[in-house]
């Protein structure tokens, strides 16, 4: 039977064997929710950068540039880090370069995987279905917050483990822990994530609508994957 | 209000400020359960070593020596790593030197804390009461398994957070996650821990009784703490 495991923080990724696996990168607030939304709305590709300067330089190559640092939009960038920014019709068919605090780090640390998938609540069932169709073990990789475990990414991991439990065996204890936490908390997800430490940090930035949106299930039937360092769609979206 | 946080793995401890805090070290299967039991049964002190050789050398200084590597007793040592070994009446008033795979590492990484407390299900209420009486922030430090998050330590953390929630504010998201997991799993703790990866590793060593014992709540009203590198009791036990 295929196995599933959960890495709760980028600072734990050295403990996992990523080779021959499909890695699902998760940064619910808000990198992977933005990526899912943008790809569903017709962006051609999204190229992640951990360095702000490298991202900025992509402007001269015709890319739209998107970025945040510590939850705030970078000055002079085309897009901020709200998923609503990614619904702009002008972005359709365009290439975007993005830099984020935690999400990009997780993507960079996943490079040796067989496949990297962008996961969010917005496309959780599409991702789950894709994983079930592959003959590979899965690692859900939570971006966390500056190395610390966070609620929204952990609960997404729990929700995805729950959807995969008939097709995958747990490789270690983390999947069981996050699945239990999700089962306990799923009835009240919005209130709980808003009371979480990360959301509190973000609340001063008026992102109530972003949080509410990022917790919506299955808005989009898209599976963004990384090809040659860029996020592209596995197949065309059925929505947008 | 005092704060509480949970470090789910020794590989994450660098993210936490341990100074001025009380750290509760947890290694349910089986280091801190053994320490709690031994101290309740009248051992004078337990000195932890990460090096097997250093531990062995304490024999010549009159210490009983106890040790495990990868869940198995070390040859020629006086005690193994079963809590039942620590109930031996010959140990009363004696000093013990111990080396374990994960628990000792966690204790070593806690040295800068104001106070280090040994926590287990066996003394959870005594530990909770002690923490409530201190005017200090608390960090629950799970020993895990070779750096990975494990079920039994995480669930202990959740159970302790639950007991402290009226007196402490959560410093980050990890306390909320483990508390939710504990609430979901507490009705069925033994079966769940036995199905966990760590227990499966240990099952081949016939430790069913150990696991059952290590999950018992409040067998002992003792608070083992570390003084000058040795585990001693804060006060005399009321049992044994």
Coordinates of N, CA and C in Angstrom, one line a residue, chain A residues 4-231:
Chain A
X4 N 1.6 7.6 3.4 CA 1.5 9.1 3.5 C 2.2 9.6 4.7
X5 N 2.8 10.7 4.7 CA 3.4 11.3 5.9 C 3.2 12.8 5.8
X6 N 3.4 13.4 7.0 CA 3.3 14.9 7.1 C 4.5 15.5 7.7
X7 N 5.1 16.4 7.1 CA 6.2 17.2 7.7 C 5.6 18.5 8.1
X8 N 5.6 18.8 9.4 CA 4.9 19.9 10.0 C 5.7 21.2 9.9
X9 N 6.9 21.2 9.5 CA 7.7 22.4 9.5 C 8.9 22.2 8.5
X10 N 9.3 23.3 7.8 CA 10.5 23.2 7.0 C 11.7 22.8 7.8
X11 N 11.8 23.1 9.1 CA 12.9 22.7 9.9 C 13.0 21.3 10.3
X12 N 12.0 20.5 9.8 CA 12.0 19.0 10.0 C 12.2 18.3 8.7
X13 N 12.3 18.9 7.6 CA 12.3 18.2 6.3 C 13.5 17.3 6.1
X14 N 14.6 17.6 6.8 CA 15.8 16.8 6.7 C 15.5 15.3 7.2
X15 N 14.4 15.2 8.0 CA 14.1 13.8 8.5 C 13.4 13.0 7.6
X16 N 12.9 13.5 6.5 CA 12.1 12.8 5.5 C 12.8 12.5 4.2
X17 N 12.6 11.3 3.7 CA 13.1 10.9 2.4 C 12.1 11.4 1.4
X18 N 12.5 12.4 0.6 CA 11.6 13.0 -0.4 C 11.7 12.4 -1.8
X19 N 12.7 11.7 -2.0 CA 12.9 11.1 -3.3 C 11.8 10.1 -3.7
X20 N 11.4 10.0 -4.9 CA 10.4 9.1 -5.4 C 9.0 9.4 -4.9
X21 N 8.9 10.6 -4.2 CA 7.6 10.9 -3.6 C 6.9 12.0 -4.3
X22 N 5.6 12.1 -4.1 CA 4.9 13.3 -4.5 C 4.8 14.2 -3.2
X23 N 5.3 15.4 -3.3 CA 5.1 16.3 -2.2 C 4.0 17.3 -2.4
X24 N 3.2 17.5 -1.4 CA 2.1 18.5 -1.5 C 2.6 19.7 -0.6
X25 N 2.9 20.8 -1.2 CA 3.3 22.0 -0.5 C 2.1 22.8 -0.1
X26 N 2.1 23.2 1.2 CA 0.9 23.8 1.8 C 1.4 25.1 2.5
X27 N 0.8 26.2 2.1 CA 0.9 27.5 2.9 C -0.4 28.2 2.7
X28 N -1.3 27.8 3.6 CA -2.7 28.2 3.4 C -2.9 29.7 3.5
X29 N -2.2 30.3 4.4 CA -2.2 31.8 4.6 C -0.9 32.4 4.1
X30 N -0.7 32.8 2.8 CA -1.6 32.6 1.8 C -1.0 32.1 0.5
X31 N 0.2 31.8 0.5 CA 0.9 31.5 -0.7 C 0.3 30.4 -1.6
X32 N 0.0 29.2 -1.1 CA -0.6 28.2 -2.0 C -2.0 28.4 -2.3
X33 N -2.7 29.2 -1.4 CA -4.1 29.6 -1.8 C -4.1 30.6 -2.9
X34 N -3.1 31.5 -2.9 CA -2.9 32.5 -4.0 C -2.6 31.7 -5.3
X35 N -1.7 30.8 -5.2 CA -1.2 30.1 -6.4 C -2.4 29.3 -7.0
X36 N -3.1 28.6 -6.2 CA -4.3 27.9 -6.7 C -5.3 28.8 -7.4
X37 N -5.6 29.9 -6.7 CA -6.5 30.9 -7.3 C -6.0 31.4 -8.6
X38 N -4.8 31.8 -8.6 CA -4.2 32.4 -9.9 C -4.2 31.4 -11.0
X39 N -3.9 30.2 -10.8 CA -3.9 29.2 -11.8 C -5.3 28.9 -12.3
X40 N -6.2 28.9 -11.4 CA -7.6 28.7 -11.8 C -8.2 29.8 -12.6
X41 N -7.6 31.0 -12.4 CA -8.1 32.2 -13.1 C -7.3 32.4 -14.4
X42 N -6.5 31.5 -14.7 CA -5.9 31.5 -16.1 C -4.5 32.0 -16.2
X43 N -3.8 32.3 -15.1 CA -2.4 32.6 -15.2 C -1.6 31.5 -15.9
X44 N -0.7 31.8 -16.7 CA 0.0 30.8 -17.5 C 1.0 30.0 -16.6
X45 N 1.8 30.7 -15.8 CA 2.8 30.1 -14.9 C 3.1 31.0 -13.8
X46 N 3.5 30.4 -12.7 CA 4.0 31.2 -11.5 C 5.3 30.6 -11.1
X47 N 6.3 31.5 -11.1 CA 7.7 31.1 -10.7 C 8.0 31.6 -9.3
X48 N 8.3 30.6 -8.4 CA 8.6 31.1 -7.0 C 10.0 31.4 -6.8
X49 N 10.3 32.4 -6.0 CA 11.7 32.8 -5.7 C 11.7 33.0 -4.2
X50 N 12.8 32.6 -3.5 CA 12.9 32.9 -2.1 C 13.6 34.3 -2.0
X51 N 14.3 34.7 -2.9 CA 15.0 36.1 -2.9 C 14.1 37.1 -3.5
X52 N 13.8 38.2 -2.8 CA 13.0 39.3 -3.2 C 13.7 39.9 -4.4
X53 N 15.0 40.1 -4.4 CA 15.7 40.8 -5.5 C 15.6 39.9 -6.8
X54 N 15.8 38.6 -6.7 CA 15.7 37.8 -7.9 C 14.3 37.9 -8.5
X55 N 13.3 37.9 -7.6 CA 11.9 38.0 -8.0 C 11.7 39.3 -8.8
X56 N 12.2 40.4 -8.2 CA 12.1 41.7 -8.8 C 12.7 41.8 -10.2
X57 N 13.8 41.1 -10.4 CA 14.5 41.2 -11.7 C 13.7 40.5 -12.8
X58 N 12.7 39.7 -12.4 CA 11.9 39.1 -13.5 C 10.9 40.0 -14.2
X59 N 10.8 41.2 -13.6 CA 9.9 42.3 -14.2 C 10.5 42.6 -15.6
X60 N 11.8 42.7 -15.7 CA 12.4 43.0 -17.0 C 12.3 41.9 -18.0
X61 N 11.9 40.7 -17.6 CA 11.7 39.6 -18.5 C 10.2 39.4 -18.8
X62 N 9.4 40.4 -18.5 CA 8.0 40.4 -18.9 C 7.1 39.7 -17.9
X63 N 7.6 39.4 -16.7 CA 6.8 38.7 -15.7 C 6.1 39.8 -14.9
X64 N 4.9 39.5 -14.4 CA 4.2 40.3 -13.4 C 4.9 39.8 -12.1
X65 N 5.2 40.7 -11.1 CA 5.8 40.3 -9.9 C 4.9 40.5 -8.7
X66 N 5.0 39.4 -7.8 CA 4.1 39.4 -6.7 C 5.0 39.0 -5.4
X67 N 4.7 39.7 -4.3 CA 5.5 39.4 -3.2 C 5.0 39.9 -1.9
X68 N 5.4 39.2 -0.8 CA 5.1 39.7 0.5 C 6.3 39.4 1.4
X69 N 6.4 40.1 2.4 CA 7.4 39.9 3.5 C 6.7 40.1 4.8
X70 N 6.7 39.1 5.7 CA 6.0 39.1 7.0 C 4.6 39.5 6.8
X71 N 3.9 39.0 5.8 CA 2.5 39.2 5.6 C 2.1 40.5 4.9
X72 N 3.1 41.3 4.5 CA 2.7 42.5 3.9 C 3.2 42.6 2.4
X73 N 2.4 43.2 1.6 CA 2.8 43.4 0.1 C 4.1 44.2 0.1
X74 N 4.9 43.8 -0.9 CA 6.2 44.5 -1.1 C 5.9 45.7 -2.0
X75 N 6.4 46.9 -1.7 CA 6.2 48.1 -2.4 C 6.6 47.9 -3.9
X76 N 5.9 48.5 -4.8 CA 6.2 48.5 -6.2 C 6.0 47.2 -6.9
X77 N 5.6 46.2 -6.2 CA 5.2 44.9 -6.9 C 3.8 45.0 -7.5
X78 N 3.6 44.2 -8.5 CA 2.3 44.3 -9.2 C 1.2 43.7 -8.4
X79 N 1.5 42.6 -7.7 CA 0.5 41.9 -6.9 C 1.0 41.8 -5.4
X80 N 0.0 41.8 -4.5 CA 0.3 41.6 -3.1 C 0.2 40.1 -2.9
X81 N -0.2 39.7 -1.7 CA -0.3 38.3 -1.3 C -1.8 38.0 -0.9
X82 N -2.7 38.8 -1.4 CA -4.1 38.4 -1.2 C -4.6 37.5 -2.4
X83 N -5.3 36.5 -2.2 CA -5.8 35.7 -3.3 C -6.7 36.5 -4.2
X84 N -7.3 37.5 -3.7 CA -8.2 38.4 -4.6 C -7.4 39.1 -5.6
X85 N -6.1 39.4 -5.3 CA -5.2 40.1 -6.3 C -5.0 39.2 -7.5
X86 N -5.1 37.8 -7.3 CA -4.8 36.9 -8.4 C -6.0 36.7 -9.3
X87 N -7.2 37.3 -9.0 CA -8.4 37.2 -9.8 C -8.4 38.2 -10.9
X88 N -7.4 39.1 -11.0 CA -7.3 40.1 -12.0 C -7.3 39.6 -13.4
X89 N -8.3 40.0 -14.3 CA -8.4 39.4 -15.7 C -7.2 39.8 -16.5
X90 N -6.5 40.8 -16.1 CA -5.3 41.2 -16.9 C -4.2 40.1 -16.8
X91 N -4.3 39.2 -15.8 CA -3.2 38.2 -15.6 C -3.4 37.0 -16.4
X92 N -4.5 36.9 -17.1 CA -4.8 35.7 -17.9 C -3.8 35.5 -19.0
X93 N -3.2 34.3 -19.0 CA -2.2 33.9 -20.0 C -0.8 34.5 -19.7
X94 N -0.7 35.2 -18.6 CA 0.6 35.9 -18.2 C 1.5 35.0 -17.3
X95 N 2.7 35.4 -17.2 CA 3.7 34.7 -16.3 C 3.8 35.6 -15.1
X96 N 3.9 35.0 -13.9 CA 4.0 35.7 -12.6 C 5.2 35.2 -11.9
X97 N 6.0 36.1 -11.3 CA 7.1 35.7 -10.4 C 6.7 36.0 -9.0
X98 N 6.9 35.1 -8.1 CA 6.4 35.4 -6.7 C 7.4 35.1 -5.7
X99 N 7.5 35.9 -4.6 CA 8.3 35.6 -3.5 C 7.5 35.7 -2.2
X100 N 7.6 34.7 -1.3 CA 6.8 34.7 -0.1 C 7.7 34.3 1.1
X101 N 7.3 34.5 2.3 CA 8.1 34.2 3.4 C 8.3 32.8 3.6
X102 N 7.3 32.0 3.7 CA 7.4 30.6 4.1 C 7.1 29.6 2.9
X103 N 6.2 29.9 2.1 CA 5.8 29.0 1.0 C 6.9 28.7 0.1
X104 N 7.7 29.7 -0.3 CA 8.7 29.5 -1.3 C 9.9 28.7 -0.7
X105 N 10.1 28.9 0.5 CA 11.2 28.0 1.2 C 10.8 26.6 1.2
X106 N 9.5 26.3 1.4 CA 9.1 24.9 1.4 C 9.2 24.3 0.0
X107 N 8.9 25.1 -1.0 CA 9.0 24.6 -2.4 C 10.5 24.3 -2.7
X108 N 11.3 25.2 -2.3 CA 12.8 25.0 -2.6 C 13.3 23.8 -1.9
X109 N 12.8 23.5 -0.7 CA 13.3 22.3 0.0 C 12.7 21.0 -0.5
X110 N 11.8 21.1 -1.5 CA 11.1 19.9 -2.1 C 11.7 19.5 -3.4
X111 N 12.7 20.2 -3.8 CA 13.2 20.0 -5.2 C 13.5 18.5 -5.6
X112 N 13.9 17.7 -4.6 CA 14.3 16.3 -5.0 C 13.1 15.4 -5.1
X113 N 12.0 15.9 -4.9 CA 10.8 15.0 -5.0 C 10.5 14.7 -6.5
X114 N 9.8 13.6 -6.7 CA 9.4 13.3 -8.0 C 8.4 14.3 -8.6
X115 N 7.6 14.8 -7.8 CA 6.5 15.7 -8.2 C 6.2 16.7 -7.1
X116 N 6.0 17.9 -7.4 CA 5.6 18.9 -6.3 C 4.2 19.4 -6.7
X117 N 3.3 19.3 -5.8 CA 1.9 19.7 -6.1 C 1.6 20.9 -5.1
X118 N 0.8 21.9 -5.6 CA 0.4 23.0 -4.8 C -0.9 22.7 -4.2
X119 N -1.0 22.6 -2.8 CA -2.2 22.3 -2.2 C -2.8 23.4 -1.4
X120 N -4.1 23.5 -1.3 CA -4.9 24.4 -0.5 C -6.3 23.9 -0.3
X121 N -7.0 24.5 0.7 CA -8.4 24.0 0.8 C -9.2 24.3 -0.5
X122 N -8.8 25.3 -1.2 CA -9.5 25.7 -2.4 C -9.5 24.6 -3.5
X123 N -8.5 23.7 -3.5 CA -8.4 22.6 -4.5 C -8.2 21.2 -3.8
X124 N -8.6 21.1 -2.6 CA -8.2 19.9 -1.8 C -8.7 18.6 -2.5
X125 N -9.9 18.6 -3.0 CA -10.4 17.3 -3.6 C -9.8 17.0 -4.9
X126 N -9.4 18.0 -5.7 CA -8.7 17.8 -7.0 C -7.3 17.2 -6.6
X127 N -6.7 17.8 -5.6 CA -5.3 17.2 -5.2 C -5.5 15.8 -4.7
X128 N -6.5 15.6 -3.9 CA -6.7 14.2 -3.3 C -6.9 13.2 -4.4
X129 N -7.7 13.6 -5.4 CA -8.0 12.6 -6.5 C -6.7 12.4 -7.3
X130 N -5.9 13.4 -7.6 CA -4.7 13.2 -8.3 C -3.7 12.3 -7.5
X131 N -3.6 12.5 -6.2 CA -2.7 11.7 -5.4 C -3.1 10.2 -5.5
X132 N -4.4 10.0 -5.4 CA -5.0 8.6 -5.5 C -4.6 7.9 -6.8
X133 N -4.5 8.7 -7.8 CA -4.3 8.1 -9.2 C -2.8 7.8 -9.4
X134 N -1.9 8.4 -8.6 CA -0.5 8.1 -8.8 C -0.1 6.9 -8.0
X135 N 1.0 6.2 -8.5 CA 1.5 5.0 -7.8 C 2.7 5.5 -7.0
X136 N 2.5 6.5 -6.2 CA 3.7 7.0 -5.4 C 3.3 7.3 -4.0
X137 N 4.3 7.2 -3.1 CA 4.1 7.7 -1.7 C 3.9 9.2 -1.7
X138 N 3.2 9.7 -0.6 CA 2.9 11.1 -0.6 C 3.5 11.7 0.7
X139 N 4.1 12.9 0.6 CA 4.5 13.7 1.8 C 3.8 15.1 1.7
X140 N 3.0 15.4 2.7 CA 2.4 16.7 2.8 C 3.4 17.6 3.6
X141 N 3.8 18.7 3.0 CA 4.8 19.5 3.6 C 4.2 20.9 3.9
X142 N 4.1 21.1 5.2 CA 3.5 22.3 5.7 C 4.6 23.4 5.8
X143 N 4.3 24.6 5.3 CA 5.2 25.7 5.3 C 5.4 26.3 6.7
X144 N 4.4 26.2 7.5 CA 4.5 26.8 8.8 C 4.8 28.3 8.9
X145 N 5.2 28.8 10.0 CA 5.5 30.2 10.1 C 6.9 30.3 10.8
X146 N 7.8 30.7 9.9 CA 9.2 30.9 10.4 C 9.7 29.6 11.1
X147 N 9.4 28.5 10.6 CA 9.9 27.2 11.2 C 8.9 26.6 12.2
X148 N 8.0 27.4 12.8 CA 7.1 26.9 13.8 C 5.9 26.3 13.1
X149 N 5.3 25.3 13.8 CA 4.1 24.6 13.3 C 3.0 25.6 13.4
X150 N 2.1 25.6 12.3 CA 1.0 26.5 12.4 C -0.3 25.7 12.2
X151 N -1.4 26.4 12.7 CA -2.7 25.7 12.7 C -3.3 25.4 11.3
X152 N -3.3 26.5 10.5 CA -4.0 26.3 9.2 C -3.4 25.3 8.3
X153 N -2.0 25.2 8.3 CA -1.4 24.3 7.4 C -1.5 22.8 8.0
X154 N -1.5 22.7 9.3 CA -1.6 21.4 10.0 C -3.0 20.9 9.8
X155 N -4.0 21.8 9.8 CA -5.4 21.3 9.7 C -5.7 20.9 8.2
X156 N -5.1 21.6 7.3 CA -5.2 21.2 5.9 C -4.6 19.8 5.7
X157 N -3.4 19.6 6.3 CA -2.8 18.3 6.3 C -3.7 17.2 6.8
X158 N -4.4 17.5 7.9 CA -5.3 16.6 8.5 C -6.5 16.3 7.6
X159 N -7.0 17.4 6.9 CA -8.1 17.2 6.0 C -7.7 16.3 4.8
X160 N -6.5 16.5 4.3 CA -6.1 15.8 3.2 C -5.8 14.3 3.6
X161 N -5.2 14.1 4.7 CA -5.0 12.7 5.2 C -6.4 12.0 5.3
X162 N -7.4 12.7 5.8 CA -8.7 12.1 6.0 C -9.2 11.6 4.6
X163 N -9.0 12.5 3.6 CA -9.5 12.1 2.2 C -8.7 11.0 1.6
X164 N -7.5 10.7 2.1 CA -6.6 9.7 1.5 C -6.6 8.4 2.3
X165 N -7.3 8.3 3.4 CA -7.0 7.3 4.3 C -7.4 5.9 3.8
X166 N -8.2 5.8 2.8 CA -8.6 4.5 2.2 C -7.5 4.0 1.2
X167 N -6.7 4.9 0.7 CA -5.7 4.5 -0.3 C -4.3 4.5 0.2
X168 N -4.0 5.1 1.4 CA -2.7 5.3 1.9 C -2.6 4.8 3.3
X169 N -1.4 4.2 3.7 CA -1.1 3.9 5.1 C -0.2 5.0 5.7
X170 N -0.5 5.3 6.9 CA 0.4 6.3 7.6 C 1.8 5.8 7.8
X171 N 2.8 6.6 7.4 CA 4.2 6.2 7.5 C 4.7 6.4 8.9
X172 N 4.1 7.4 9.6 CA 4.6 7.7 10.9 C 3.4 8.3 11.7
X173 N 3.6 9.0 12.8 CA 2.5 9.5 13.7 C 1.9 10.8 13.3
X174 N 2.7 11.6 12.6 CA 2.2 13.0 12.3 C 0.8 13.0 11.6
X175 N 0.6 12.1 10.6 CA -0.7 12.0 9.9 C -1.9 11.8 10.9
X176 N -1.7 10.9 11.8 CA -2.7 10.6 12.8 C -3.0 11.8 13.7
X177 N -2.0 12.5 14.1 CA -2.2 13.6 15.0 C -2.9 14.8 14.3
X178 N -2.5 15.1 13.0 CA -3.2 16.2 12.4 C -4.6 15.8 11.9
X179 N -4.8 14.5 11.6 CA -6.2 14.1 11.3 C -7.1 14.2 12.5
X180 N -6.6 13.8 13.6 CA -7.4 13.9 14.8 C -7.7 15.4 15.1
X181 N -6.7 16.2 15.0 CA -6.9 17.7 15.3 C -8.0 18.2 14.3
X182 N -7.9 17.8 13.0 CA -8.9 18.3 12.0 C -10.3 17.8 12.4
X183 N -10.4 16.5 12.7 CA -11.7 16.0 13.1 C -12.3 16.8 14.2
X184 N -11.5 17.1 15.2 CA -12.0 17.9 16.4 C -12.4 19.3 16.0
X185 N -11.6 19.9 15.1 CA -11.8 21.3 14.8 C -12.5 21.7 13.5
X186 N -12.9 20.7 12.7 CA -13.4 21.0 11.4 C -14.8 21.7 11.4
X187 N -15.5 21.4 12.5 CA -16.8 22.1 12.6 C -16.7 23.6 12.8
X188 N -15.5 24.0 13.1 CA -15.4 25.4 13.6 C -14.1 26.0 13.0
X189 N -13.8 25.7 11.8 CA -12.5 26.0 11.2 C -12.2 27.5 11.2
X190 N -13.2 28.3 10.7 CA -12.9 29.7 10.6 C -12.6 30.4 11.9
X191 N -13.4 30.1 12.9 CA -13.2 30.8 14.2 C -11.9 30.3 14.8
X192 N -11.5 29.1 14.6 CA -10.3 28.6 15.2 C -9.1 29.2 14.5
X193 N -9.1 29.2 13.2 CA -7.9 29.8 12.5 C -7.8 31.2 12.8
X194 N -9.0 31.9 12.9 CA -8.9 33.3 13.3 C -8.3 33.6 14.6
X195 N -8.5 32.6 15.5 CA -7.9 32.8 16.9 C -6.5 32.3 16.9
X196 N -6.0 31.7 15.8 CA -4.6 31.2 15.8 C -3.6 32.3 15.8
X197 N -2.4 32.0 16.1 CA -1.3 33.0 16.2 C -1.0 33.7 14.9
X198 N -1.0 32.9 13.8 CA -0.7 33.5 12.5 C -1.8 34.5 12.1
X199 N -3.0 34.0 12.3 CA -4.1 34.9 11.9 C -4.1 36.2 12.7
X200 N -3.7 36.1 14.0 CA -3.6 37.3 14.9 C -2.6 38.2 14.3
X201 N -1.4 37.6 13.9 CA -0.4 38.5 13.3 C -0.9 39.2 12.1
X202 N -1.8 38.5 11.3 CA -2.2 39.0 10.1 C -3.4 40.0 10.2
X203 N -4.1 39.8 11.4 CA -5.4 40.6 11.5 C -5.2 42.1 11.5
X204 N -4.0 42.5 11.9 CA -3.7 43.9 11.9 C -3.7 44.4 10.5
X205 N -3.5 43.5 9.5 CA -3.4 43.9 8.1 C -4.8 43.7 7.4
X206 N -5.9 43.6 8.2 CA -7.2 43.6 7.7 C -7.4 42.5 6.6
X207 N -7.1 41.3 7.0 CA -7.3 40.2 6.0 C -8.4 39.2 6.4
X208 N -9.4 39.7 7.1 CA -10.5 38.8 7.4 C -11.0 38.1 6.2
X209 N -11.3 38.8 5.1 CA -11.9 38.2 3.9 C -10.9 37.2 3.3
X210 N -9.6 37.5 3.4 CA -8.6 36.5 2.8 C -8.7 35.2 3.6
X211 N -8.8 35.3 4.9 CA -8.8 34.0 5.7 C -10.0 33.2 5.4
X212 N -11.2 33.9 5.4 CA -12.4 33.3 5.1 C -12.4 32.6 3.8
X213 N -11.8 33.3 2.8 CA -11.7 32.7 1.4 C -10.8 31.5 1.4
X214 N -9.6 31.6 2.1 CA -8.6 30.5 2.0 C -9.1 29.3 2.7
X215 N -10.1 29.3 3.5 CA -10.6 28.1 4.1 C -11.8 27.5 3.4
X216 N -12.2 28.1 2.2 CA -13.3 27.5 1.4 C -12.8 26.2 0.8
X217 N -13.7 25.2 0.8 CA -13.3 23.9 0.2 C -13.7 23.8 -1.2
X218 N -12.8 23.3 -2.1 CA -13.1 22.9 -3.4 C -13.7 24.0 -4.3
X219 N -13.2 25.2 -4.2 CA -13.6 26.3 -5.1 C -13.1 26.0 -6.6
X220 N -12.0 25.3 -6.7 CA -11.4 25.1 -8.0 C -11.0 23.6 -8.2
X221 N -11.2 23.2 -9.4 CA -10.8 21.8 -9.8 C -9.5 21.9 -10.6
X222 N -8.5 22.3 -9.9 CA -7.2 22.5 -10.6 C -6.1 21.8 -9.7
X223 N -5.1 21.3 -10.4 CA -3.9 20.7 -9.7 C -2.7 21.4 -10.2
X224 N -2.2 22.4 -9.6 CA -1.0 23.1 -10.0 C 0.2 22.2 -9.6
X225 N 1.1 22.0 -10.5 CA 2.4 21.3 -10.2 C 3.6 22.1 -10.7
X226 N 4.8 21.7 -10.3 CA 5.9 22.4 -10.7 C 6.7 21.7 -11.8
X227 N 6.9 22.4 -12.9 CA 7.6 21.9 -14.1 C 8.7 22.9 -14.4
X228 N 10.0 22.4 -14.4 CA 11.1 23.3 -14.7 C 11.1 24.5 -13.9
X229 N 10.8 24.4 -12.6 CA 10.8 25.5 -11.7 C 9.7 26.4 -11.7
X230 N 8.7 26.1 -12.5 CA 7.5 27.0 -12.6 C 6.2 26.2 -12.3
X231 N 5.3 26.9 -11.6 CA 4.0 26.3 -11.3 C 3.1 26.4 -12.6

